[in-house]
Amino acid sequence: DSGVTQTPKHLITATGQRVTLRCSPRSGDLSVYWYQQSLDQGLQFLIQYYNGEERAKGNILERFSAQQFPDLHSELNLSSLELGDSALYFCASSVGGGVNQPQHFGDGTRLSIL
Amino acid sequence: QQQVKQSPQSLIVQKGGIPIINCAYENTAFDYFPWYQQFPGKGPALLIAIRPDVSEKKEGRFTISFNKSAKQFSLHIMDSQPGDSATYFCAASKSADKLIFGTGTRLQVFP
């Protein structure tokens, strides 16, 4: 058990809809990362937050947004969903703070767009 | 320059064999190289990581070899077991930056 909790485990919705994925980091971790895992693109970094502030941005679409709350949990919002957004979405957390610290992953949310 | 190239795509070994997975990178600013193991239905789990000032690191049956001049690093699994059957990902990052993952290697270890 990595200590990172993601909910829900599975999400099935339709094109055009909006969903919110939630992540609770490990106790004491200040950084949260979001990754997308698809068969054709592999594991792709989306966005990182550190202590409530956006720290780094990767291949995140404009239809996607994220935030980290004062209690350090994070949410990834996906809107105007397309078939191609079907993927596994992982959250990872680390101590953060500007040095390399191991990132620990949750078990992901599987998003299926019908 | 941000890519990490991983090979092979899949690997089949018998129990006790030593599977070797290779990764190569271009960005010399990368300073952290972790390996992750992923089982079906689970998130990637950190196995072992190395920094470029070290040429080899061992943790149990897992060894990372690092060649800074060639910009390559590899994972060796000693005395492999059926329970090691999983997908393995190498990754690289610069300081606290995002992880750039390789494409993964699916390992099957047969009894």
PDB file of C-alpha atoms in Angstrom:
ATOM      1  CA  ASP A   1       0.000   0.000   0.000  1.00  0.00           C
ATOM      2  CA  SER A   2       1.607   3.247  -1.188  1.00  0.00           C
ATOM      3  CA  GLY A   3      -0.465   5.440   1.114  1.00  0.00           C
ATOM      4  CA  VAL A   4      -1.836   7.429  -1.837  1.00  0.00           C
ATOM      5  CA  THR A   5      -5.611   7.134  -2.177  1.00  0.00           C
ATOM      6  CA  GLN A   6      -7.473   7.747  -5.395  1.00  0.00           C
ATOM      7  CA  THR A   7     -11.223   7.812  -5.881  1.00  0.00           C
ATOM      8  CA  PRO A   8     -13.190   6.619  -7.645  1.00  0.00           C
ATOM      9  CA  LYS A   9     -11.501   3.446  -8.913  1.00  0.00           C
ATOM     10  CA  HIS A  10     -13.670   3.310 -12.011  1.00  0.00           C
ATOM     11  CA  LEU A  11     -15.655   5.960 -13.836  1.00  0.00           C
ATOM     12  CA  ILE A  12     -17.857   5.442 -16.867  1.00  0.00           C
ATOM     13  CA  THR A  13     -19.357   8.446 -18.574  1.00  0.00           C
ATOM     14  CA  ALA A  14     -20.283   9.808 -21.984  1.00  0.00           C
ATOM     15  CA  THR A  15     -18.660  12.198 -24.417  1.00  0.00           C
ATOM     16  CA  GLY A  16     -19.123  15.853 -23.575  1.00  0.00           C
ATOM     17  CA  GLN A  17     -19.442  15.228 -19.855  1.00  0.00           C
ATOM     18  CA  ARG A  18     -17.281  16.496 -17.000  1.00  0.00           C
ATOM     19  CA  VAL A  19     -15.722  14.397 -14.232  1.00  0.00           C
ATOM     20  CA  THR A  20     -13.621  15.013 -11.137  1.00  0.00           C
ATOM     21  CA  LEU A  21     -10.932  12.632  -9.937  1.00  0.00           C
ATOM     22  CA  ARG A  22      -9.714  12.882  -6.376  1.00  0.00           C
ATOM     23  CA  CYS A  23      -6.357  12.136  -4.777  1.00  0.00           C
ATOM     24  CA  SER A  24      -5.244  12.065  -1.151  1.00  0.00           C
ATOM     25  CA  PRO A  25      -1.448  12.089  -0.868  1.00  0.00           C
ATOM     26  CA  ARG A  26       0.643  10.177   1.656  1.00  0.00           C
ATOM     27  CA  SER A  27       0.759  11.720   5.089  1.00  0.00           C
ATOM     28  CA  GLY A  28       3.479  14.387   5.122  1.00  0.00           C
ATOM     29  CA  ASP A  29       3.810  14.666   1.337  1.00  0.00           C
ATOM     30  CA  LEU A  30       3.403  18.186  -0.029  1.00  0.00           C
ATOM     31  CA  SER A  31       3.722  17.465  -3.757  1.00  0.00           C
ATOM     32  CA  VAL A  32       1.021  15.860  -5.875  1.00  0.00           C
ATOM     33  CA  TYR A  33       1.522  14.760  -9.477  1.00  0.00           C
ATOM     34  CA  TRP A  34      -1.045  13.644 -12.020  1.00  0.00           C
ATOM     35  CA  TYR A  35      -0.206  11.198 -14.820  1.00  0.00           C
ATOM     36  CA  GLN A  36      -2.241   9.711 -17.634  1.00  0.00           C
ATOM     37  CA  GLN A  37      -1.577   6.133 -18.763  1.00  0.00           C
ATOM     38  CA  SER A  38      -2.934   5.030 -22.110  1.00  0.00           C
ATOM     39  CA  LEU A  39      -1.988   2.136 -24.369  1.00  0.00           C
ATOM     40  CA  ASP A  40      -0.653   4.344 -27.154  1.00  0.00           C
ATOM     41  CA  GLN A  41       0.971   7.115 -25.095  1.00  0.00           C
ATOM     42  CA  GLY A  42       2.295   5.256 -22.070  1.00  0.00           C
ATOM     43  CA  LEU A  43       2.647   7.172 -18.794  1.00  0.00           C
ATOM     44  CA  GLN A  44       2.472  10.895 -19.435  1.00  0.00           C
ATOM     45  CA  PHE A  45       2.963  13.621 -16.845  1.00  0.00           C
ATOM     46  CA  LEU A  46       0.079  16.068 -16.674  1.00  0.00           C
ATOM     47  CA  ILE A  47       0.633  18.499 -13.809  1.00  0.00           C
ATOM     48  CA  GLN A  48       2.293  18.939 -10.409  1.00  0.00           C
ATOM     49  CA  TYR A  49       1.220  20.883  -7.348  1.00  0.00           C
ATOM     50  CA  TYR A  50       3.356  21.681  -4.349  1.00  0.00           C
ATOM     51  CA  ASN A  51       1.740  22.886  -1.149  1.00  0.00           C
ATOM     52  CA  GLY A  52      -1.237  24.300  -3.006  1.00  0.00           C
ATOM     53  CA  GLU A  53       0.652  25.986  -5.841  1.00  0.00           C
ATOM     54  CA  GLU A  54       1.092  24.752  -9.402  1.00  0.00           C
ATOM     55  CA  ARG A  55       4.754  23.712  -9.777  1.00  0.00           C
ATOM     56  CA  ALA A  56       5.061  22.119 -13.234  1.00  0.00           C
ATOM     57  CA  LYS A  57       2.889  21.486 -16.236  1.00  0.00           C
ATOM     58  CA  GLY A  58       3.199  18.735 -18.790  1.00  0.00           C
ATOM     59  CA  ASN A  59       1.006  17.492 -21.604  1.00  0.00           C
ATOM     60  CA  ILE A  60      -2.224  18.624 -20.018  1.00  0.00           C
ATOM     61  CA  LEU A  61      -5.069  19.610 -22.313  1.00  0.00           C
ATOM     62  CA  GLU A  62      -6.860  22.935 -21.831  1.00  0.00           C
ATOM     63  CA  ARG A  63     -10.037  20.934 -21.104  1.00  0.00           C
ATOM     64  CA  PHE A  64      -8.290  19.518 -18.040  1.00  0.00           C
ATOM     65  CA  SER A  65      -7.552  21.404 -14.845  1.00  0.00           C
ATOM     66  CA  ALA A  66      -6.376  20.551 -11.374  1.00  0.00           C
ATOM     67  CA  GLN A  67      -6.024  22.078  -7.964  1.00  0.00           C
ATOM     68  CA  GLN A  68      -4.566  21.227  -4.572  1.00  0.00           C
ATOM     69  CA  PHE A  69      -6.528  22.184  -1.500  1.00  0.00           C
ATOM     70  CA  PRO A  70      -5.288  23.419   1.907  1.00  0.00           C
ATOM     71  CA  ASP A  71      -5.572  19.886   3.303  1.00  0.00           C
ATOM     72  CA  LEU A  72      -3.249  18.851   0.424  1.00  0.00           C
ATOM     73  CA  HIS A  73      -5.690  16.611  -1.376  1.00  0.00           C
ATOM     74  CA  SER A  74      -5.928  17.247  -5.090  1.00  0.00           C
ATOM     75  CA  GLU A  75      -8.594  17.051  -7.734  1.00  0.00           C
ATOM     76  CA  LEU A  76      -8.224  16.627 -11.480  1.00  0.00           C
ATOM     77  CA  ASN A  77     -11.141  17.982 -13.479  1.00  0.00           C
ATOM     78  CA  LEU A  78     -11.727  16.702 -16.990  1.00  0.00           C
ATOM     79  CA  SER A  79     -14.354  18.442 -19.105  1.00  0.00           C
ATOM     80  CA  SER A  80     -15.873  18.138 -22.593  1.00  0.00           C
ATOM     81  CA  LEU A  81     -14.750  14.542 -22.516  1.00  0.00           C
ATOM     82  CA  GLU A  82     -13.770  12.806 -25.738  1.00  0.00           C
ATOM     83  CA  LEU A  83     -13.377   9.118 -26.527  1.00  0.00           C
ATOM     84  CA  GLY A  84      -9.613   9.588 -26.537  1.00  0.00           C
ATOM     85  CA  ASP A  85      -9.651  10.640 -22.893  1.00  0.00           C
ATOM     86  CA  SER A  86     -10.334   7.049 -21.883  1.00  0.00           C
ATOM     87  CA  ALA A  87      -7.296   6.065 -19.854  1.00  0.00           C
ATOM     88  CA  LEU A  88      -5.939   5.315 -16.413  1.00  0.00           C
ATOM     89  CA  TYR A  89      -5.270   8.447 -14.393  1.00  0.00           C
ATOM     90  CA  PHE A  90      -2.691   8.148 -11.653  1.00  0.00           C
ATOM     91  CA  CYS A  91      -1.875  10.434  -8.823  1.00  0.00           C
ATOM     92  CA  ALA A  92       1.518  10.324  -7.149  1.00  0.00           C
ATOM     93  CA  SER A  93       2.858  12.167  -4.150  1.00  0.00           C
ATOM     94  CA  SER A  94       6.252  13.013  -2.750  1.00  0.00           C
ATOM     95  CA  VAL A  95       7.733  15.079   0.025  1.00  0.00           C
ATOM     96  CA  GLY A  96       8.641  17.637  -2.637  1.00  0.00           C
ATOM     97  CA  GLY A  97      10.374  20.878  -1.796  1.00  0.00           C
ATOM     98  CA  GLY A  98      12.827  21.225  -4.667  1.00  0.00           C
ATOM     99  CA  VAL A  99      14.824  18.044  -4.229  1.00  0.00           C
ATOM    100  CA  ASN A 100      14.445  14.643  -5.805  1.00  0.00           C
ATOM    101  CA  GLN A 101      12.190  12.580  -3.614  1.00  0.00           C
ATOM    102  CA  PRO A 102      10.560   9.282  -4.561  1.00  0.00           C
ATOM    103  CA  GLN A 103       7.137   9.592  -6.066  1.00  0.00           C
ATOM    104  CA  HIS A 104       4.604   7.104  -4.681  1.00  0.00           C
ATOM    105  CA  PHE A 105       1.647   6.232  -6.877  1.00  0.00           C
ATOM    106  CA  GLY A 106      -1.949   5.469  -6.093  1.00  0.00           C
ATOM    107  CA  ASP A 107      -3.795   2.647  -7.844  1.00  0.00           C
ATOM    108  CA  GLY A 108      -5.401   4.990 -10.328  1.00  0.00           C
ATOM    109  CA  THR A 109      -8.837   5.858 -11.640  1.00  0.00           C
ATOM    110  CA  ARG A 110      -9.898   4.040 -14.791  1.00  0.00           C
ATOM    111  CA  LEU A 111     -11.931   6.430 -16.926  1.00  0.00           C
ATOM    112  CA  SER A 112     -14.051   4.979 -19.705  1.00  0.00           C
ATOM    113  CA  ILE A 113     -15.800   7.283 -22.148  1.00  0.00           C
ATOM    114  CA  LEU A 114     -18.710   5.731 -24.040  1.00  0.00           C
TER     115      LEU A 114
ATOM    116  CA  GLN B   1      15.480  15.481 -25.801  1.00  0.00           C
ATOM    117  CA  GLN B   2      12.880  14.715 -23.189  1.00  0.00           C
ATOM    118  CA  GLN B   3      12.445  11.095 -24.255  1.00  0.00           C
ATOM    119  CA  VAL B   4      13.543   7.997 -22.416  1.00  0.00           C
ATOM    120  CA  LYS B   5      13.887   4.999 -24.723  1.00  0.00           C
ATOM    121  CA  GLN B   6      13.269   1.586 -23.165  1.00  0.00           C
ATOM    122  CA  SER B   7      13.892  -1.885 -24.521  1.00  0.00           C
ATOM    123  CA  PRO B   8      12.865  -4.603 -24.957  1.00  0.00           C
ATOM    124  CA  GLN B   9       9.106  -4.193 -25.138  1.00  0.00           C
ATOM    125  CA  SER B  10       8.626  -7.669 -23.689  1.00  0.00           C
ATOM    126  CA  LEU B  11      10.803 -10.311 -22.117  1.00  0.00           C
ATOM    127  CA  ILE B  12      10.260 -13.958 -21.265  1.00  0.00           C
ATOM    128  CA  VAL B  13      12.659 -15.796 -18.956  1.00  0.00           C
ATOM    129  CA  GLN B  14      12.641 -18.954 -16.911  1.00  0.00           C
ATOM    130  CA  LYS B  15      12.739 -18.936 -13.141  1.00  0.00           C
ATOM    131  CA  GLY B  16      16.260 -18.223 -11.946  1.00  0.00           C
ATOM    132  CA  GLY B  17      17.183 -16.296 -15.093  1.00  0.00           C
ATOM    133  CA  ILE B  18      18.521 -12.736 -15.112  1.00  0.00           C
ATOM    134  CA  PRO B  19      16.305 -10.464 -17.208  1.00  0.00           C
ATOM    135  CA  ILE B  20      17.944  -7.196 -18.241  1.00  0.00           C
ATOM    136  CA  ILE B  21      15.975  -4.106 -19.246  1.00  0.00           C
ATOM    137  CA  ASN B  22      17.728  -1.173 -20.870  1.00  0.00           C
ATOM    138  CA  CYS B  23      16.988   2.523 -21.031  1.00  0.00           C
ATOM    139  CA  ALA B  24      18.654   5.431 -22.795  1.00  0.00           C
ATOM    140  CA  TYR B  25      18.185   9.165 -22.404  1.00  0.00           C
ATOM    141  CA  GLU B  26      19.337  12.329 -24.163  1.00  0.00           C
ATOM    142  CA  ASN B  27      18.916  15.107 -21.637  1.00  0.00           C
ATOM    143  CA  THR B  28      22.156  15.396 -19.649  1.00  0.00           C
ATOM    144  CA  ALA B  29      20.326  17.540 -17.082  1.00  0.00           C
ATOM    145  CA  PHE B  30      18.497  14.464 -15.784  1.00  0.00           C
ATOM    146  CA  ASP B  31      19.809  13.631 -12.327  1.00  0.00           C
ATOM    147  CA  TYR B  32      17.432  11.017 -10.971  1.00  0.00           C
ATOM    148  CA  PHE B  33      16.680   7.629 -12.536  1.00  0.00           C
ATOM    149  CA  PRO B  34      14.061   5.448 -10.850  1.00  0.00           C
ATOM    150  CA  TRP B  35      12.622   2.082 -11.882  1.00  0.00           C
ATOM    151  CA  TYR B  36       8.994   1.275 -11.251  1.00  0.00           C
ATOM    152  CA  GLN B  37       7.190  -2.084 -11.190  1.00  0.00           C
ATOM    153  CA  GLN B  38       3.527  -2.259 -12.126  1.00  0.00           C
ATOM    154  CA  PHE B  39       1.146  -5.173 -11.649  1.00  0.00           C
ATOM    155  CA  PRO B  40      -2.204  -5.314 -13.468  1.00  0.00           C
ATOM    156  CA  GLY B  41      -4.772  -3.125 -11.771  1.00  0.00           C
ATOM    157  CA  LYS B  42      -2.194  -1.386  -9.609  1.00  0.00           C
ATOM    158  CA  GLY B  43      -0.219   1.810  -9.781  1.00  0.00           C
ATOM    159  CA  PRO B  44       3.523   1.845 -10.477  1.00  0.00           C
ATOM    160  CA  ALA B  45       5.545   1.024  -7.361  1.00  0.00           C
ATOM    161  CA  LEU B  46       9.051   2.377  -6.876  1.00  0.00           C
ATOM    162  CA  LEU B  47      11.633  -0.432  -7.000  1.00  0.00           C
ATOM    163  CA  ILE B  48      14.999   1.243  -6.937  1.00  0.00           C
ATOM    164  CA  ALA B  49      16.521   4.541  -8.032  1.00  0.00           C
ATOM    165  CA  ILE B  50      19.983   5.850  -8.869  1.00  0.00           C
ATOM    166  CA  ARG B  51      21.703   9.206  -9.266  1.00  0.00           C
ATOM    167  CA  PRO B  52      24.389   9.841 -11.919  1.00  0.00           C
ATOM    168  CA  ASP B  53      27.273   9.989  -9.438  1.00  0.00           C
ATOM    169  CA  VAL B  54      26.927   6.247  -8.824  1.00  0.00           C
ATOM    170  CA  SER B  55      27.602   3.512 -11.421  1.00  0.00           C
ATOM    171  CA  GLU B  56      25.735   0.698  -9.717  1.00  0.00           C
ATOM    172  CA  LYS B  57      23.157   0.237  -6.991  1.00  0.00           C
ATOM    173  CA  LYS B  58      21.764  -2.994  -5.549  1.00  0.00           C
ATOM    174  CA  GLU B  59      18.638  -3.557  -3.510  1.00  0.00           C
ATOM    175  CA  GLY B  60      17.926  -7.200  -2.869  1.00  0.00           C
ATOM    176  CA  ARG B  61      17.684  -8.999  -6.200  1.00  0.00           C
ATOM    177  CA  PHE B  62      17.411  -5.753  -8.182  1.00  0.00           C
ATOM    178  CA  THR B  63      20.476  -3.958  -9.549  1.00  0.00           C
ATOM    179  CA  ILE B  64      20.717  -0.748 -11.547  1.00  0.00           C
ATOM    180  CA  SER B  65      23.779  -0.222 -13.701  1.00  0.00           C
ATOM    181  CA  PHE B  66      24.397   3.359 -14.845  1.00  0.00           C
ATOM    182  CA  ASN B  67      26.688   4.507 -17.657  1.00  0.00           C
ATOM    183  CA  LYS B  68      26.817   8.299 -17.600  1.00  0.00           C
ATOM    184  CA  SER B  69      29.017   8.690 -20.690  1.00  0.00           C
ATOM    185  CA  ALA B  70      26.719   6.487 -22.781  1.00  0.00           C
ATOM    186  CA  LYS B  71      23.604   8.018 -21.196  1.00  0.00           C
ATOM    187  CA  GLN B  72      22.248   4.548 -20.523  1.00  0.00           C
ATOM    188  CA  PHE B  73      21.020   2.671 -17.498  1.00  0.00           C
ATOM    189  CA  SER B  74      19.693  -0.818 -17.013  1.00  0.00           C
ATOM    190  CA  LEU B  75      17.828  -2.981 -14.533  1.00  0.00           C
ATOM    191  CA  HIS B  76      18.982  -6.511 -13.752  1.00  0.00           C
ATOM    192  CA  ILE B  77      16.783  -8.904 -11.798  1.00  0.00           C
ATOM    193  CA  MET B  78      18.828 -11.664 -10.190  1.00  0.00           C
ATOM    194  CA  ASP B  79      17.319 -15.118  -9.618  1.00  0.00           C
ATOM    195  CA  SER B  80      14.022 -14.034 -11.163  1.00  0.00           C
ATOM    196  CA  GLN B  81      10.824 -15.528  -9.783  1.00  0.00           C
ATOM    197  CA  PRO B  82       7.311 -15.965 -11.227  1.00  0.00           C
ATOM    198  CA  GLY B  83       6.182 -13.255  -8.782  1.00  0.00           C
ATOM    199  CA  ASP B  84       8.437 -10.787 -10.626  1.00  0.00           C
ATOM    200  CA  SER B  85       6.155 -11.041 -13.670  1.00  0.00           C
ATOM    201  CA  ALA B  86       5.011  -7.461 -14.168  1.00  0.00           C
ATOM    202  CA  THR B  87       5.571  -4.414 -16.336  1.00  0.00           C
ATOM    203  CA  TYR B  88       8.721  -2.442 -15.561  1.00  0.00           C
ATOM    204  CA  PHE B  89       9.175   1.226 -16.327  1.00  0.00           C
ATOM    205  CA  CYS B  90      12.353   3.221 -16.250  1.00  0.00           C
ATOM    206  CA  ALA B  91      12.078   6.959 -15.732  1.00  0.00           C
ATOM    207  CA  ALA B  92      14.215  10.054 -15.507  1.00  0.00           C
ATOM    208  CA  SER B  93      13.805  13.481 -14.037  1.00  0.00           C
ATOM    209  CA  LYS B  94      15.646  16.718 -13.374  1.00  0.00           C
ATOM    210  CA  SER B  95      15.584  17.744  -9.713  1.00  0.00           C
ATOM    211  CA  ALA B  96      11.984  17.920  -8.555  1.00  0.00           C
ATOM    212  CA  ASP B  97      10.634  18.007 -12.088  1.00  0.00           C
ATOM    213  CA  LYS B  98       8.199  15.637 -13.712  1.00  0.00           C
ATOM    214  CA  LEU B  99       9.117  12.012 -14.323  1.00  0.00           C
ATOM    215  CA  ILE B 100       9.688  11.096 -17.962  1.00  0.00           C
ATOM    216  CA  PHE B 101       8.806   7.430 -18.328  1.00  0.00           C
ATOM    217  CA  GLY B 102      10.034   4.841 -20.759  1.00  0.00           C
ATOM    218  CA  THR B 103       7.454   2.850 -22.687  1.00  0.00           C
ATOM    219  CA  GLY B 104       7.595  -0.140 -20.358  1.00  0.00           C
ATOM    220  CA  THR B 105       8.783  -3.741 -20.544  1.00  0.00           C
ATOM    221  CA  ARG B 106       6.412  -6.584 -19.899  1.00  0.00           C
ATOM    222  CA  LEU B 107       8.318  -9.336 -18.093  1.00  0.00           C
ATOM    223  CA  GLN B 108       7.053 -12.904 -17.818  1.00  0.00           C
ATOM    224  CA  VAL B 109       8.938 -15.354 -15.626  1.00  0.00           C
ATOM    225  CA  PHE B 110       7.940 -18.985 -16.137  1.00  0.00           C
ATOM    226  CA  PRO B 111       8.433 -21.649 -13.437  1.00  0.00           C
TER     227      PRO B 111
END
